Each structure stands twice: as structure tokens, then as C-alpha cells.
Amino acid sequence: MSMFNGSSYQPQFFLLSGIPGMEDAHIWISIPLSIMYIIAILGNSIIIHIIRKNSSLHEPQYIFLSMLAATDTGMSASTLPTVLNVFLFNHREIEFHGCLAQMFFIHTFSSMESAILLAMAFDRFVAIRNPLRYTVVLTPSRITQLGLVAVTRGVALMAPLPILLNRLPFCKSVILSHSFCFHPDVMKLACGSIHVNVIYGLTLVLCSFGVDSVFIVLSYALILKTVIGIASREGRLKALNTCVSHILTVLIFYVPLIVLALIHRIGKYHSPLPHVTMSNIFLFLTPVLNPLVYSVKTRQIRNVLCRLFALKVG
């Protein structure tokens, strides 16, 4: 069977890749990857369950956290089928339109996570800057609106990606650099002009992740200014401590994302290993570490987990 569709020059499938040079160890690598998926999906599901079931956690900070956990669960579910297929069963083929669909979901959930992190930064800003108006500003309806904006923006911005790729001819190699479909990776295999795709991809980065990161930094600059104005040292530490979990989550998300974006733009001068390493860190570690960070650093979440564990043991 021909790999390409003769009328449209579209490949019938792409070939996914694992870790270059470590193909013989893929079955062993699948073990920690499977554990990470279990931790990510189970950990984020527990966070959502705890917040939903405990009325004391029905506050803006924790509602945004449940949104973040739901997004991380979606991110893990988007990559799980192909990653485990590659590493467990050495099944590397993914159908062309299936690849575009997976790419859409990966990028959409990434955009949603960035927007939710911005909403969480705004939440911390209001809580520290004007605590008396906290519940007045962040009402349930407004929180719902922010969540809907995050979803709508993610879908609207990422929907053109598969459409723009679908119009391109593919007559080069069909071997992708990752065990999942990533827009810059798929785009590089096209043999037609990808000028529009490059421009739109750069616009996406600037309009979503770029804008979000700027406003997150601005929020924390204003938070820091407010904290400096607090008279007591204990008050300053208490205010900053409420931001630690969110700051760690922002760093876990944005640092690998920025490095991955840079690598994909200068990657032709390097081996494929940096692409694979950073993409795996971005897509695998973020959903794993977020529930762990909030379980350890957030006292209310930690207390509920301890009570649940004590009940199970008892």
C-alpha cells in the first residue's frame, strides 16, 4: 500500500519516534512512563474529587486549581495512546487525520493551561492586593466566565492548525521526532510552502503564551509591591507563602515550553535528542508535578488527603 495519497500528496500515516539510540530499551522506558501517566491521571482526578466534595474548598483559588487539574488530565489523555503504543508495543504508525486531531488537542490543552495559570495569578493578586473584595471580584459566575474564555480561546486559536496543515502536500519523510504529533514537527515534513503556518504558529505563541506570561509577571510584580508594603515580617511571609505553589506551577509549565520552542526553531543544527527530551519534560512532567506540588504546599489539600488516607487505613 502506498504511503501517500496520489491526488492530495498527503501521507496515509506518519511514523512516530521514541528516544533516538535507545530503541532496544523502549520496553523498559515504558515502565516509568506508565507510572507517570498513572500518577498524573490519578493525582489530578483526586484533586478534582477533593475540591468537588469538600464545601470548604469551594473558593476561587481551589476552583481554578480544579480547572488546572482537569486540563492536565486532558493533556495526559491526549498523548497516552500513542506514547504507550510506541514504547510498549513498538507500534509507530498514526493515521494522518488522527495525527492532526491529537496535535489539536495537545496544543489546545496547552493554551488552556496557560490561560488558567494567568487566572490563578489574577486570583493571587486580588487576594493579596484587596482581600476584602476578594469574593466580590471573583464571584462564581465570573470564575465560570474565565474558565469558558480559556476553553474558547484555546479551541479558536488552535483550530486553524490542522486546517492549515491539511492543505499542504507531504512528499518528504513521514518520520516524526516524537511519540506524539506536535505542530512544528509535523509542519517541517511538508514539501510545500509553510510560510503561512510559520507566521500563524508564531502569532499563536505571542498571542497566547506570550501575552499570558507577560500578565503573570506583571501580576507578581504588583503582588511583590503590595507585599513589600506590609509592615510585619510574618505578614509578608504569609502573603508570599500563598503564592509558592502557583509560582512553582508556572515555572514547571513555562520553562520547558520556552526551551522546547527555542529548540524547534534552531533544531536543525542539533541532534533530535534535545527535541525529544524537552517535549517529554513539558508534556509528561507538568501533569505529574502539579498535583504533587499542590498536595505538598497547600495545607487545605494536604489536610483532606491526610484525613482520607487515615480513613482508608482505619
One Martini backbone bead per residue (centre of mass of N, CA, C, O) as a GRO file, in nm:
protein
  314
    1MET     BB    1   0.097   0.037   0.023
    2SER     BB    2   0.075   0.355  -0.010
    3MET     BB    3   0.178   0.636   0.171
    4PHE     BB    4   0.040   0.807  -0.052
    5ASN     BB    5  -0.181   1.034  -0.179
    6GLY     BB    6  -0.200   1.106  -0.507
    7SER     BB    7  -0.398   1.365  -0.511
    8SER     BB    8  -0.272   1.521  -0.225
    9TYR     BB    9   0.005   1.428  -0.090
   10GLN     BB   10  -0.089   1.258   0.148
   11PRO     BB   11  -0.035   1.085   0.409
   12GLN     BB   12  -0.166   0.806   0.567
   13PHE     BB   13   0.095   0.822   0.754
   14PHE     BB   14   0.285   0.827   1.045
   15LEU     BB   15   0.605   0.811   1.216
   16LEU     BB   16   0.694   0.745   1.521
   17SER     BB   17   0.907   0.831   1.802
   18GLY     BB   18   1.128   0.786   2.036
   19ILE     BB   19   1.443   0.727   2.155
   20PRO     BB   20   1.730   0.793   2.033
   21GLY     BB   21   1.933   0.499   2.069
   22MET     BB   22   1.683   0.344   2.266
   23GLU     BB   23   1.506   0.112   2.139
   24ASP     BB   24   1.581  -0.143   2.322
   25ALA     BB   25   1.460   0.027   2.593
   26HIS     BB   26   1.150   0.089   2.564
   27ILE     BB   27   1.017  -0.120   2.758
   28TRP     BB   28   1.153   0.013   3.011
   29ILE     BB   29   1.054   0.308   2.968
   30SER     BB   30   0.745   0.238   2.997
   31ILE     BB   31   0.732   0.217   3.304
   32PRO     BB   32   0.772   0.517   3.397
   33LEU     BB   33   0.553   0.626   3.207
   34SER     BB   34   0.316   0.474   3.333
   35ILE     BB   35   0.350   0.593   3.616
   36MET     BB   36   0.309   0.888   3.531
   37TYR     BB   37   0.022   0.853   3.424
   38ILE     BB   38  -0.103   0.756   3.686
   39ILE     BB   39  -0.030   1.003   3.855
   40ALA     BB   40  -0.165   1.218   3.680
   41ILE     BB   41  -0.458   1.107   3.665
   42LEU     BB   42  -0.501   1.040   3.965
   43GLY     BB   43  -0.408   1.306   4.099
   44ASN     BB   44  -0.606   1.499   3.946
   45SER     BB   45  -0.866   1.348   4.023
   46ILE     BB   46  -0.838   1.388   4.329
   47ILE     BB   47  -0.842   1.693   4.330
   48ILE     BB   48  -1.123   1.721   4.208
   49HIS     BB   49  -1.275   1.553   4.421
   50ILE     BB   50  -1.202   1.716   4.674
   51ILE     BB   51  -1.321   1.989   4.580
   52ARG     BB   52  -1.613   1.889   4.521
   53LYS     BB   53  -1.670   1.752   4.821
   54ASN     BB   54  -1.554   2.026   4.958
   55SER     BB   55  -1.693   2.317   5.066
   56SER     BB   56  -1.425   2.457   5.181
   57LEU     BB   57  -1.311   2.451   4.859
   58HIS     BB   58  -1.528   2.672   4.738
   59GLU     BB   59  -1.294   2.849   4.606
   60PRO     BB   60  -1.127   3.013   4.371
   61GLN     BB   61  -0.848   2.877   4.405
   62TYR     BB   62  -0.969   2.575   4.381
   63ILE     BB   63  -1.123   2.599   4.117
   64PHE     BB   64  -0.873   2.657   3.946
   65LEU     BB   65  -0.730   2.395   4.024
   66SER     BB   66  -0.941   2.206   3.894
   67MET     BB   67  -0.892   2.313   3.609
   68LEU     BB   68  -0.595   2.234   3.594
   69ALA     BB   69  -0.641   1.928   3.641
   70ALA     BB   70  -0.821   1.884   3.391
   71THR     BB   71  -0.608   1.972   3.184
   72ASP     BB   72  -0.391   1.762   3.261
   73THR     BB   73  -0.566   1.518   3.195
   74GLY     BB   74  -0.603   1.588   2.894
   75MET     BB   75  -0.304   1.583   2.821
   76SER     BB   76  -0.249   1.287   2.894
   77ALA     BB   77  -0.476   1.161   2.711
   78SER     BB   78  -0.354   1.265   2.435
   79THR     BB   79  -0.066   1.091   2.460
   80LEU     BB   80  -0.096   0.797   2.563
   81PRO     BB   81  -0.156   0.606   2.317
   82THR     BB   82   0.112   0.661   2.150
   83VAL     BB   83   0.332   0.627   2.361
   84LEU     BB   84   0.266   0.330   2.445
   85ASN     BB   85   0.280   0.212   2.161
   86VAL     BB   86   0.580   0.269   2.116
   87PHE     BB   87   0.710   0.151   2.392
   88LEU     BB   88   0.547  -0.126   2.418
   89PHE     BB   89   0.475  -0.214   2.083
   90ASN     BB   90   0.611  -0.066   1.838
   91HIS     BB   91   0.377   0.135   1.741
   92ARG     BB   92   0.417   0.401   1.493
   93GLU     BB   93   0.150   0.441   1.367
   94ILE     BB   94  -0.036   0.731   1.232
   95GLU     BB   95  -0.293   0.873   1.122
   96PHE     BB   96  -0.320   1.167   0.976
   97HIS     BB   97  -0.588   1.277   1.116
   98GLY     BB   98  -0.512   1.173   1.396
   99CYS     BB   99  -0.268   1.358   1.424
  100LEU     BB  100  -0.420   1.629   1.402
  101ALA     BB  101  -0.600   1.580   1.648
  102GLN     BB  102  -0.381   1.549   1.861
  103MET     BB  103  -0.250   1.822   1.814
  104PHE     BB  104  -0.494   1.994   1.890
  105PHE     BB  105  -0.521   1.896   2.187
  106ILE     BB  106  -0.243   1.966   2.291
  107HIS     BB  107  -0.255   2.275   2.224
  108THR     BB  108  -0.519   2.342   2.368
  109PHE     BB  109  -0.436   2.255   2.657
  110SER     BB  110  -0.196   2.448   2.672
  111SER     BB  111  -0.359   2.710   2.643
  112MET     BB  112  -0.546   2.662   2.884
  113GLU     BB  113  -0.326   2.649   3.101
  114SER     BB  114  -0.219   2.933   3.061
  115ALA     BB  115  -0.488   3.077   3.129
  116ILE     BB  116  -0.520   2.957   3.417
  117LEU     BB  117  -0.256   3.072   3.531
  118LEU     BB  118  -0.351   3.363   3.498
  119ALA     BB  119  -0.602   3.342   3.679
  120MET     BB  120  -0.436   3.263   3.932
  121ALA     BB  121  -0.276   3.527   3.944
  122PHE     BB  122  -0.524   3.707   3.982
  123ASP     BB  123  -0.617   3.574   4.243
  124ARG     BB  124  -0.360   3.653   4.410
  125PHE     BB  125  -0.381   3.956   4.366
  126VAL     BB  126  -0.657   4.003   4.503
  127ALA     BB  127  -0.595   3.862   4.779
  128ILE     BB  128  -0.355   4.073   4.846
  129ARG     BB  129  -0.450   4.360   4.752
  130ASN     BB  130  -0.793   4.290   4.802
  131PRO     BB  131  -0.939   4.094   5.031
  132LEU     BB  132  -1.229   4.229   5.077
  133ARG     BB  133  -1.294   4.179   4.744
  134TYR     BB  134  -1.259   3.885   4.656
  135THR     BB  135  -1.567   3.772   4.642
  136VAL     BB  136  -1.663   4.007   4.455
  137VAL     BB  137  -1.476   3.961   4.208
  138LEU     BB  138  -1.478   3.628   4.256
  139THR     BB  139  -1.724   3.499   4.129
  140PRO     BB  140  -1.875   3.225   4.006
  141SER     BB  141  -1.945   3.355   3.728
  142ARG     BB  142  -1.656   3.463   3.670
  143ILE     BB  143  -1.510   3.195   3.680
  144THR     BB  144  -1.670   3.065   3.452
  145GLN     BB  145  -1.589   3.271   3.237
  146LEU     BB  146  -1.284   3.216   3.249
  147GLY     BB  147  -1.305   2.920   3.166
  148LEU     BB  148  -1.447   2.970   2.890
  149VAL     BB  149  -1.225   3.146   2.771
  150ALA     BB  150  -1.002   2.931   2.775
  151VAL     BB  151  -1.146   2.732   2.587
  152THR     BB  152  -1.217   2.918   2.347
  153ARG     BB  153  -0.933   3.014   2.283
  154GLY     BB  154  -0.802   2.741   2.233
  155VAL     BB  155  -0.987   2.649   2.000
  156ALA     BB  156  -0.967   2.900   1.812
  157LEU     BB  157  -0.651   2.902   1.779
  158MET     BB  158  -0.609   2.577   1.702
  159ALA     BB  159  -0.799   2.502   1.461
  160PRO     BB  160  -0.611   2.600   1.212
  161LEU     BB  161  -0.377   2.398   1.217
  162PRO     BB  162  -0.500   2.145   1.067
  163ILE     BB  163  -0.597   2.307   0.820
  164LEU     BB  164  -0.314   2.408   0.723
  165LEU     BB  165  -0.193   2.117   0.696
  166ASN     BB  166  -0.408   1.983   0.501
  167ARG     BB  167  -0.312   2.170   0.243
  168LEU     BB  168  -0.051   2.018   0.236
  169PRO     BB  169   0.219   1.876   0.099
  170PHE     BB  170   0.359   1.531   0.134
  171CYS     BB  171   0.707   1.425   0.015
  172LYS     BB  172   0.858   1.332   0.250
  173SER     BB  173   0.913   1.241   0.531
  174VAL     BB  174   0.721   1.046   0.800
  175ILE     BB  175   0.916   1.114   1.040
  176LEU     BB  176   0.891   1.174   1.361
  177SER     BB  177   1.034   1.300   1.674
  178HIS     BB  178   0.785   1.177   1.822
  179SER     BB  179   0.518   1.010   2.023
  180PHE     BB  180   0.376   1.260   1.891
  181CYS     BB  181   0.185   1.537   1.780
  182PHE     BB  182   0.362   1.828   1.656
  183HIS     BB  183   0.348   2.102   1.479
  184PRO     BB  184   0.652   2.161   1.401
  185ASP     BB  185   0.707   1.864   1.317
  186VAL     BB  186   0.495   1.833   1.088
  187MET     BB  187   0.561   2.089   0.918
  188LYS     BB  188   0.860   1.996   0.826
  189LEU     BB  189   0.741   1.765   0.616
  190ALA     BB  190   0.668   1.962   0.418
  191CYS     BB  191   0.691   2.061   0.055
  192GLY     BB  192   0.563   2.316   0.091
  193SER     BB  193   0.456   2.611   0.183
  194ILE     BB  194   0.506   2.738   0.542
  195HIS     BB  195   0.464   3.041   0.597
  196VAL     BB  196   0.182   3.054   0.728
  197ASN     BB  197   0.242   2.854   0.958
  198VAL     BB  198   0.469   3.013   1.090
  199ILE     BB  199   0.316   3.276   1.143
  200TYR     BB  200   0.085   3.149   1.307
  201GLY     BB  201   0.256   3.012   1.523
  202LEU     BB  202   0.384   3.277   1.629
  203THR     BB  203   0.116   3.416   1.698
  204LEU     BB  204   0.024   3.213   1.908
  205VAL     BB  205   0.256   3.246   2.108
  206LEU     BB  206   0.211   3.555   2.155
  207CYS     BB  207  -0.115   3.554   2.216
  208SER     BB  208  -0.083   3.347   2.451
  209PHE     BB  209   0.186   3.282   2.605
  210GLY     BB  210   0.301   3.568   2.596
  211VAL     BB  211   0.070   3.728   2.729
  212ASP     BB  212   0.040   3.558   2.984
  213SER     BB  213   0.332   3.592   3.095
  214VAL     BB  214   0.324   3.899   3.123
  215PHE     BB  215   0.078   3.908   3.325
  216ILE     BB  216   0.207   3.734   3.540
  217VAL     BB  217   0.447   3.916   3.599
  218LEU     BB  218   0.277   4.167   3.666
  219SER     BB  219   0.125   4.046   3.904
  220TYR     BB  220   0.390   3.989   4.075
  221ALA     BB  221   0.484   4.278   4.090
  222LEU     BB  222   0.232   4.379   4.248
  223ILE     BB  223   0.254   4.182   4.479
  224LEU     BB  224   0.536   4.268   4.575
  225LYS     BB  225   0.460   4.559   4.634
  226THR     BB  226   0.251   4.487   4.853
  227VAL     BB  227   0.433   4.315   5.042
  228ILE     BB  228   0.639   4.541   5.109
  229GLY     BB  229   0.401   4.713   5.258
  230ILE     BB  230   0.413   4.521   5.481
  231ALA     BB  231   0.505   4.545   5.802
  232SER     BB  232   0.526   4.251   5.869
  233ARG     BB  233   0.707   3.967   5.833
  234GLU     BB  234   0.477   3.759   5.867
  235GLY     BB  235   0.290   3.884   5.652
  236ARG     BB  236   0.480   3.851   5.411
  237LEU     BB  237   0.517   3.542   5.429
  238LYS     BB  238   0.218   3.466   5.411
  239ALA     BB  239   0.166   3.591   5.132
  240LEU     BB  240   0.389   3.435   4.974
  241ASN     BB  241   0.298   3.141   5.047
  242THR     BB  242   0.033   3.156   4.862
  243CYS     BB  243   0.235   3.152   4.585
  244VAL     BB  244   0.425   2.908   4.557
  245SER     BB  245   0.264   2.697   4.395
  246HIS     BB  246   0.218   2.877   4.145
  247ILE     BB  247   0.510   2.937   4.074
  248LEU     BB  248   0.595   2.643   4.027
  249THR     BB  249   0.388   2.588   3.801
  250VAL     BB  250   0.487   2.801   3.604
  251LEU     BB  251   0.776   2.689   3.574
  252ILE     BB  252   0.697   2.400   3.481
  253PHE     BB  253   0.559   2.511   3.217
  254TYR     BB  254   0.747   2.745   3.081
  255VAL     BB  255   1.037   2.644   3.060
  256PRO     BB  256   0.998   2.401   2.862
  257LEU     BB  257   0.842   2.563   2.647
  258ILE     BB  258   1.067   2.763   2.571
  259VAL     BB  259   1.286   2.556   2.503
  260LEU     BB  260   1.123   2.403   2.285
  261ALA     BB  261   1.080   2.645   2.094
  262LEU     BB  262   1.383   2.698   2.045
  263ILE     BB  263   1.466   2.419   1.939
  264HIS     BB  264   1.269   2.419   1.687
  265ARG     BB  265   1.425   2.680   1.558
  266ILE     BB  266   1.738   2.528   1.597
  267GLY     BB  267   1.731   2.206   1.539
  268LYS     BB  268   1.906   2.172   1.267
  269TYR     BB  269   2.183   2.188   1.460
  270HIS     BB  270   2.072   1.924   1.597
  271SER     BB  271   1.982   1.675   1.760
  272PRO     BB  272   1.683   1.504   1.851
  273LEU     BB  273   1.711   1.479   2.164
  274PRO     BB  274   1.619   1.761   2.271
  275HIS     BB  275   1.331   1.745   2.166
  276VAL     BB  276   1.245   1.493   2.324
  277THR     BB  277   1.314   1.579   2.611
  278MET     BB  278   1.145   1.848   2.632
  279SER     BB  279   0.870   1.733   2.547
  280ASN     BB  280   0.851   1.529   2.780
  281ILE     BB  281   0.870   1.730   3.010
  282PHE     BB  282   0.622   1.901   2.931
  283LEU     BB  283   0.398   1.655   2.900
  284PHE     BB  284   0.469   1.482   3.169
  285LEU     BB  285   0.556   1.656   3.427
  286THR     BB  286   0.330   1.859   3.466
  287PRO     BB  287   0.091   1.657   3.547
  288VAL     BB  288   0.263   1.533   3.784
  289LEU     BB  289   0.357   1.788   3.963
  290ASN     BB  290   0.109   1.957   4.032
  291PRO     BB  291  -0.032   1.771   4.248
  292LEU     BB  292   0.219   1.755   4.430
  293VAL     BB  293   0.255   2.052   4.496
  294TYR     BB  294  -0.038   2.100   4.615
  295SER     BB  295  -0.022   1.873   4.832
  296VAL     BB  296   0.229   1.996   4.985
  297LYS     BB  297   0.171   2.333   4.984
  298THR     BB  298  -0.140   2.278   5.057
  299ARG     BB  299  -0.301   2.251   5.347
  300GLN     BB  300  -0.595   2.175   5.272
  301ILE     BB  301  -0.526   1.939   5.086
  302ARG     BB  302  -0.348   1.782   5.285
  303ASN     BB  303  -0.565   1.735   5.505
  304VAL     BB  304  -0.762   1.571   5.331
  305LEU     BB  305  -0.565   1.346   5.255
  306CYS     BB  306  -0.508   1.255   5.546
  307ARG     BB  307  -0.800   1.176   5.611
  308LEU     BB  308  -0.837   0.969   5.388
  309PHE     BB  309  -0.601   0.786   5.467
  310ALA     BB  310  -0.701   0.727   5.758
  311LEU     BB  311  -0.964   0.589   5.668
  312LYS     BB  312  -0.838   0.362   5.501
  313VAL     BB  313  -0.667   0.241   5.729
  314GLY     BB  314  -0.913   0.216   5.937
   0.00000   0.00000   0.00000
